[in-house]
PDB file of C-alpha atoms in Angstrom:
ATOM      1  CA  MET A   1      24.004  -3.823  33.886  1.00 58.00           C
ATOM      2  CA  THR A   2      24.024  -6.878  31.656  1.00 70.00           C
ATOM      3  CA  ASN A   3      23.727  -6.567  27.873  1.00 89.00           C
ATOM      4  CA  LEU A   4      23.056 -10.163  26.894  1.00 94.00           C
ATOM      5  CA  ILE A   5      22.045  -9.236  23.364  1.00 92.00           C
ATOM      6  CA  GLU A   6      25.472  -7.845  22.541  1.00 90.00           C
ATOM      7  CA  GLN A   7      27.150 -10.865  24.128  1.00 92.00           C
ATOM      8  CA  ILE A   8      25.008 -13.326  22.169  1.00 93.00           C
ATOM      9  CA  LEU A   9      25.562 -11.465  18.892  1.00 91.00           C
ATOM     10  CA  GLN A  10      29.303 -11.518  19.501  1.00 89.00           C
ATOM     11  CA  GLN A  11      29.095 -15.248  20.165  1.00 89.00           C
ATOM     12  CA  MET A  12      27.209 -15.756  16.900  1.00 90.00           C
ATOM     13  CA  GLY A  13      29.384 -13.451  14.795  1.00 88.00           C
ATOM     14  CA  GLY A  14      28.669 -11.905  11.421  1.00 87.00           C
ATOM     15  CA  GLU A  15      29.299 -15.124   9.496  1.00 88.00           C
ATOM     16  CA  THR A  16      26.682 -17.075  11.447  1.00 91.00           C
ATOM     17  CA  ILE A  17      24.148 -14.259  11.086  1.00 91.00           C
ATOM     18  CA  GLY A  18      24.867 -14.180   7.352  1.00 91.00           C
ATOM     19  CA  GLN A  19      24.344 -17.962   7.116  1.00 92.00           C
ATOM     20  CA  MET A  20      21.096 -17.597   9.011  1.00 93.00           C
ATOM     21  CA  GLY A  21      19.915 -14.971   6.531  1.00 93.00           C
ATOM     22  CA  GLN A  22      20.810 -17.230   3.604  1.00 92.00           C
ATOM     23  CA  GLN A  23      18.898 -20.143   5.105  1.00 92.00           C
ATOM     24  CA  LEU A  24      15.858 -17.906   5.549  1.00 93.00           C
ATOM     25  CA  GLY A  25      16.156 -16.199   2.164  1.00 92.00           C
ATOM     26  CA  ALA A  26      16.286 -12.860   3.977  1.00 91.00           C
ATOM     27  CA  GLN A  27      17.823  -9.583   2.888  1.00 88.00           C
ATOM     28  CA  PRO A  28      20.188  -7.869   5.387  1.00 85.00           C
ATOM     29  CA  GLU A  29      17.551  -5.215   6.121  1.00 85.00           C
ATOM     30  CA  GLN A  30      15.006  -7.915   6.938  1.00 89.00           C
ATOM     31  CA  MET A  31      17.462  -9.721   9.183  1.00 89.00           C
ATOM     32  CA  GLN A  32      18.245  -6.494  11.000  1.00 86.00           C
ATOM     33  CA  VAL A  33      14.586  -5.909  11.819  1.00 87.00           C
ATOM     34  CA  ALA A  34      13.833  -9.575  12.542  1.00 90.00           C
ATOM     35  CA  LEU A  35      16.833 -10.194  14.818  1.00 91.00           C
ATOM     36  CA  GLY A  36      16.545  -6.732  16.347  1.00 90.00           C
ATOM     37  CA  ASN A  37      13.095  -7.665  17.632  1.00 91.00           C
ATOM     38  CA  ALA A  38      13.411 -11.429  18.160  1.00 94.00           C
ATOM     39  CA  LEU A  39      16.441 -11.448  20.475  1.00 94.00           C
ATOM     40  CA  PRO A  40      15.092  -8.813  22.900  1.00 93.00           C
ATOM     41  CA  LEU A  41      11.701 -10.537  22.856  1.00 94.00           C
ATOM     42  CA  LEU A  42      13.088 -14.000  23.678  1.00 96.00           C
ATOM     43  CA  LEU A  43      15.229 -12.628  26.502  1.00 96.00           C
ATOM     44  CA  ASP A  44      12.336 -10.541  27.820  1.00 94.00           C
ATOM     45  CA  ALA A  45      10.118 -13.640  27.841  1.00 94.00           C
ATOM     46  CA  LEU A  46      12.793 -15.599  29.716  1.00 95.00           C
ATOM     47  CA  ALA A  47      13.133 -12.776  32.244  1.00 95.00           C
ATOM     48  CA  ARG A  48       9.369 -12.722  32.792  1.00 92.00           C
ATOM     49  CA  ASN A  49       9.287 -16.494  33.251  1.00 91.00           C
ATOM     50  CA  SER A  50      12.147 -16.249  35.772  1.00 93.00           C
ATOM     51  CA  ARG A  51      10.469 -13.741  38.077  1.00 91.00           C
ATOM     52  CA  ASP A  52       8.998 -16.450  40.277  1.00 90.00           C
ATOM     53  CA  GLU A  53      10.772 -19.319  41.968  1.00 92.00           C
ATOM     54  CA  LYS A  54       9.135 -22.057  39.894  1.00 93.00           C
ATOM     55  CA  GLY A  55      10.023 -20.350  36.629  1.00 92.00           C
ATOM     56  CA  VAL A  56      13.690 -19.787  37.375  1.00 94.00           C
ATOM     57  CA  GLU A  57      13.966 -23.283  38.850  1.00 95.00           C
ATOM     58  CA  ALA A  58      12.596 -24.750  35.619  1.00 94.00           C
ATOM     59  CA  LEU A  59      14.986 -22.682  33.506  1.00 95.00           C
ATOM     60  CA  SER A  60      17.983 -23.539  35.657  1.00 95.00           C
ATOM     61  CA  GLY A  61      17.150 -27.231  35.469  1.00 95.00           C
ATOM     62  CA  ALA A  62      16.748 -27.084  31.693  1.00 94.00           C
ATOM     63  CA  LEU A  63      20.124 -25.375  31.316  1.00 95.00           C
ATOM     64  CA  ASP A  64      21.809 -28.015  33.477  1.00 95.00           C
ATOM     65  CA  ARG A  65      20.185 -30.928  31.661  1.00 94.00           C
ATOM     66  CA  ASP A  66      20.005 -29.881  28.036  1.00 92.00           C
ATOM     67  CA  HIS A  67      21.838 -26.628  27.314  1.00 95.00           C
ATOM     68  CA  ASP A  68      25.485 -26.761  28.332  1.00 92.00           C
ATOM     69  CA  GLY A  69      26.570 -24.476  25.504  1.00 93.00           C
ATOM     70  CA  SER A  70      28.026 -27.209  23.279  1.00 93.00           C
ATOM     71  CA  ILE A  71      25.589 -26.204  20.539  1.00 93.00           C
ATOM     72  CA  LEU A  72      27.557 -22.966  20.153  1.00 93.00           C
ATOM     73  CA  ASP A  73      30.450 -25.031  18.809  1.00 91.00           C
ATOM     74  CA  ASN A  74      28.331 -26.405  15.953  1.00 88.00           C
ATOM     75  CA  LEU A  75      26.016 -23.619  14.882  1.00 90.00           C
ATOM     76  CA  GLY A  76      26.271 -24.715  11.262  1.00 88.00           C
ATOM     77  CA  GLY A  77      24.466 -27.946  12.113  1.00 88.00           C
ATOM     78  CA  LEU A  78      21.687 -26.066  13.891  1.00 90.00           C
ATOM     79  CA  LEU A  79      21.222 -23.553  11.085  1.00 91.00           C
ATOM     80  CA  SER A  80      21.053 -26.214   8.389  1.00 89.00           C
ATOM     81  CA  ASN A  81      18.334 -28.195  10.164  1.00 87.00           C
ATOM     82  CA  PRO A  82      16.637 -26.181  12.922  1.00 88.00           C
ATOM     83  CA  GLU A  83      13.514 -28.359  12.912  1.00 87.00           C
ATOM     84  CA  ASN A  84      15.530 -31.217  14.411  1.00 84.00           C
ATOM     85  CA  GLY A  85      16.908 -29.060  17.216  1.00 82.00           C
ATOM     86  CA  ALA A  86      15.452 -28.088  20.555  1.00 90.00           C
ATOM     87  CA  GLY A  87      14.028 -24.796  19.306  1.00 92.00           C
ATOM     88  CA  SER A  88      10.387 -25.778  18.931  1.00 93.00           C
ATOM     89  CA  GLY A  89      10.228 -27.176  22.471  1.00 93.00           C
ATOM     90  CA  ILE A  90      11.940 -24.106  23.910  1.00 94.00           C
ATOM     91  CA  LEU A  91       9.518 -21.777  22.133  1.00 95.00           C
ATOM     92  CA  ARG A  92       6.486 -23.701  23.366  1.00 93.00           C
ATOM     93  CA  HIS A  93       7.763 -23.381  26.919  1.00 91.00           C
ATOM     94  CA  VAL A  94       8.895 -19.750  26.729  1.00 91.00           C
ATOM     95  CA  LEU A  95       6.122 -18.247  24.584  1.00 92.00           C
ATOM     96  CA  GLY A  96       3.282 -20.705  25.165  1.00 89.00           C
ATOM     97  CA  GLU A  97       0.020 -19.737  23.511  1.00 89.00           C
ATOM     98  CA  ARG A  98       1.516 -16.399  22.455  1.00 89.00           C
ATOM     99  CA  GLN A  99       3.890 -18.073  19.965  1.00 92.00           C
ATOM    100  CA  GLN A 100       1.681 -17.818  16.887  1.00 91.00           C
ATOM    101  CA  ASN A 101       0.867 -14.166  17.526  1.00 89.00           C
ATOM    102  CA  VAL A 102       4.550 -13.381  18.143  1.00 91.00           C
ATOM    103  CA  GLU A 103       5.581 -15.085  14.898  1.00 93.00           C
ATOM    104  CA  SER A 104       2.836 -13.323  12.943  1.00 91.00           C
ATOM    105  CA  THR A 105       3.747  -9.864  14.272  1.00 89.00           C
ATOM    106  CA  LEU A 106       7.496 -10.320  13.758  1.00 90.00           C
ATOM    107  CA  SER A 107       6.814 -11.632  10.256  1.00 91.00           C
ATOM    108  CA  ARG A 108       4.759  -8.600   9.272  1.00 89.00           C
ATOM    109  CA  ALA A 109       7.283  -6.217  10.783  1.00 86.00           C
ATOM    110  CA  SER A 110      10.296  -7.676   8.944  1.00 89.00           C
ATOM    111  CA  GLY A 111       8.674  -8.809   5.702  1.00 90.00           C
ATOM    112  CA  LEU A 112       9.861 -12.380   6.240  1.00 92.00           C
ATOM    113  CA  SER A 113       7.288 -15.095   5.658  1.00 93.00           C
ATOM    114  CA  SER A 114       5.650 -16.578   8.721  1.00 90.00           C
ATOM    115  CA  GLY A 115       7.449 -19.856   8.039  1.00 92.00           C
ATOM    116  CA  SER A 116      10.843 -18.128   7.850  1.00 94.00           C
ATOM    117  CA  THR A 117      10.133 -16.192  11.036  1.00 94.00           C
ATOM    118  CA  GLY A 118       9.224 -19.387  12.870  1.00 95.00           C
ATOM    119  CA  LYS A 119      12.398 -21.039  11.574  1.00 95.00           C
ATOM    120  CA  MET A 120      14.490 -18.067  12.719  1.00 95.00           C
ATOM    121  CA  LEU A 121      13.040 -18.329  16.222  1.00 96.00           C
ATOM    122  CA  MET A 122      13.782 -22.079  16.210  1.00 95.00           C
ATOM    123  CA  MET A 123      17.399 -21.198  15.389  1.00 96.00           C
ATOM    124  CA  LEU A 124      17.692 -18.437  17.962  1.00 96.00           C
ATOM    125  CA  ALA A 125      16.084 -20.170  20.945  1.00 96.00           C
ATOM    126  CA  PRO A 126      18.760 -22.918  21.332  1.00 96.00           C
ATOM    127  CA  ILE A 127      21.510 -20.326  20.795  1.00 96.00           C
ATOM    128  CA  VAL A 128      20.128 -18.119  23.573  1.00 97.00           C
ATOM    129  CA  LEU A 129      19.731 -21.027  26.003  1.00 97.00           C
ATOM    130  CA  GLY A 130      23.104 -22.462  24.980  1.00 96.00           C
ATOM    131  CA  TYR A 131      24.729 -19.140  25.760  1.00 96.00           C
ATOM    132  CA  LEU A 132      22.986 -18.922  29.136  1.00 97.00           C
ATOM    133  CA  GLY A 133      23.874 -22.537  29.921  1.00 97.00           C
ATOM    134  CA  ARG A 134      27.546 -22.006  29.160  1.00 96.00           C
ATOM    135  CA  LYS A 135      27.577 -18.794  31.188  1.00 96.00           C
ATOM    136  CA  LYS A 136      25.881 -20.544  34.105  1.00 96.00           C
ATOM    137  CA  LYS A 137      28.424 -23.357  34.040  1.00 95.00           C
ATOM    138  CA  GLN A 138      31.523 -21.199  33.566  1.00 96.00           C
ATOM    139  CA  GLU A 139      30.527 -18.655  36.216  1.00 96.00           C
ATOM    140  CA  ASN A 140      28.931 -21.200  38.583  1.00 96.00           C
ATOM    141  CA  LEU A 141      25.676 -19.263  38.669  1.00 96.00           C
ATOM    142  CA  ASN A 142      22.840 -20.273  40.963  1.00 96.00           C
ATOM    143  CA  GLN A 143      19.138 -19.693  40.315  1.00 95.00           C
ATOM    144  CA  GLY A 144      19.193 -16.256  41.906  1.00 95.00           C
ATOM    145  CA  ASP A 145      22.172 -15.214  39.817  1.00 96.00           C
ATOM    146  CA  LEU A 146      20.387 -16.370  36.661  1.00 96.00           C
ATOM    147  CA  ALA A 147      17.256 -14.393  37.505  1.00 96.00           C
ATOM    148  CA  ASP A 148      19.390 -11.337  38.295  1.00 96.00           C
ATOM    149  CA  ILE A 149      21.237 -11.527  34.959  1.00 96.00           C
ATOM    150  CA  LEU A 150      18.020 -11.840  32.964  1.00 96.00           C
ATOM    151  CA  GLY A 151      16.382  -9.074  34.981  1.00 95.00           C
ATOM    152  CA  GLY A 152      19.458  -6.878  34.588  1.00 95.00           C
ATOM    153  CA  ASN A 153      19.413  -7.347  30.828  1.00 95.00           C
ATOM    154  CA  GLN A 154      15.716  -6.523  30.756  1.00 94.00           C
ATOM    155  CA  GLN A 155      16.338  -3.342  32.731  1.00 94.00           C
ATOM    156  CA  TYR A 156      19.281  -2.370  30.506  1.00 93.00           C
ATOM    157  CA  GLN A 157      17.258  -2.863  27.319  1.00 91.00           C
ATOM    158  CA  GLN A 158      14.351  -0.879  28.762  1.00 91.00           C
ATOM    159  CA  GLN A 159      16.713   2.020  29.438  1.00 92.00           C
ATOM    160  CA  GLN A 160      18.343   1.812  26.005  1.00 90.00           C
ATOM    161  CA  GLN A 161      15.209   1.134  23.932  1.00 87.00           C
ATOM    162  CA  PRO A 162      12.183   2.019  26.067  1.00 87.00           C
ATOM    163  CA  GLU A 163       9.742   2.281  23.145  1.00 86.00           C
ATOM    164  CA  GLN A 164      10.758  -1.037  21.619  1.00 84.00           C
ATOM    165  CA  MET A 165      10.726  -2.882  24.938  1.00 86.00           C
ATOM    166  CA  GLY A 166       7.336  -1.424  25.754  1.00 87.00           C
ATOM    167  CA  MET A 167       5.946  -2.682  22.458  1.00 85.00           C
ATOM    168  CA  LEU A 168       7.527  -6.110  22.829  1.00 87.00           C
ATOM    169  CA  GLY A 169       6.137  -6.286  26.352  1.00 86.00           C
ATOM    170  CA  ARG A 170       2.650  -5.540  25.033  1.00 85.00           C
ATOM    171  CA  LEU A 171       3.096  -8.268  22.441  1.00 85.00           C
ATOM    172  CA  LEU A 172       4.009 -10.762  25.175  1.00 86.00           C
ATOM    173  CA  ASP A 173       1.127  -9.607  27.372  1.00 80.00           C
ATOM    174  CA  GLN A 174      -1.650  -9.517  24.817  1.00 61.00           C
ATOM    175  CA  ASP A 175      -3.914 -12.389  23.879  1.00 51.00           C
ATOM    176  CA  GLY A 176      -5.390 -10.831  20.764  1.00 45.00           C
ATOM    177  CA  ASP A 177      -3.912  -9.679  17.496  1.00 44.00           C
ATOM    178  CA  GLY A 178      -2.628  -6.249  18.422  1.00 48.00           C
ATOM    179  CA  ASP A 179      -1.133  -4.300  15.539  1.00 50.00           C
ATOM    180  CA  ILE A 180       2.291  -2.981  16.519  1.00 46.00           C
ATOM    181  CA  LYS A 181       4.143  -4.146  13.393  1.00 50.00           C
ATOM    182  CA  ASP A 182       4.768  -0.654  11.988  1.00 50.00           C
ATOM    183  CA  ASP A 183       6.314   0.482  15.258  1.00 49.00           C
ATOM    184  CA  LEU A 184       8.462  -2.650  15.432  1.00 54.00           C
ATOM    185  CA  LEU A 185       9.642  -2.071  11.876  1.00 52.00           C
ATOM    186  CA  ARG A 186      10.739   1.414  12.893  1.00 47.00           C
ATOM    187  CA  MET A 187      12.387   0.302  16.126  1.00 49.00           C
ATOM    188  CA  GLY A 188      13.752  -3.156  15.272  1.00 54.00           C
ATOM    189  CA  GLY A 189      17.088  -2.268  13.703  1.00 52.00           C
ATOM    190  CA  SER A 190      20.100  -1.299  15.767  1.00 52.00           C
ATOM    191  CA  MET A 191      23.581   0.031  15.120  1.00 44.00           C
ATOM    192  CA  LEU A 192      24.980  -3.065  16.795  1.00 47.00           C
ATOM    193  CA  LEU A 193      23.150  -5.389  14.402  1.00 49.00           C
ATOM    194  CA  GLY A 194      24.171  -3.214  11.487  1.00 50.00           C
ATOM    195  CA  LYS A 195      27.786  -3.816  12.419  1.00 51.00           C
ATOM    196  CA  PHE A 196      27.368  -7.583  12.399  1.00 47.00           C
ATOM    197  CA  LEU A 197      25.498  -7.453   9.090  1.00 52.00           C
ATOM    198  CA  GLY A 198      28.233  -5.377   7.481  1.00 51.00           C
ATOM    199  CA  ARG A 199      26.163  -2.214   7.173  1.00 48.00           C
TER     200      ARG A 199
END
């Protein structure tokens, strides 16, 4: 099964994650919780949006038009000025009306301010789509392949972290202000992230 989170973290590398933390004014422990929840959540949201034909068609088209992976060659530019990147538009499309609640819950779980959490998501969203776009281009993936990869990652993460994925799924499903922050704080870190953060 696909582990997109590990692949994306390897693409980013410890230096980029460290720069991201500096930009956000975050301690390594906060970054571990914040990234450990944000990456699975973004990929889970993409997988959910790609379950139907219209959703995966829209994602595939966006990757072809706007996310060829070139952003991965200039992550410093994205991190220094995420507001000028494509992140806010991606988040509106992927999270929709759930965005504010997602940001609020991730903020409370990690201890980052709401503004810093929103900025982190604006940094991560173009990286995730850039990675998928490059993978699609290099491997000549069609829409079905893309949906399969996202679904496979979702299944893999559910097997590896069933509690966390269940909570993130509830966060994506709910309309109200459900309180799962304490559980996310407990579940958000991972050994893999610890490695990239030098812990």
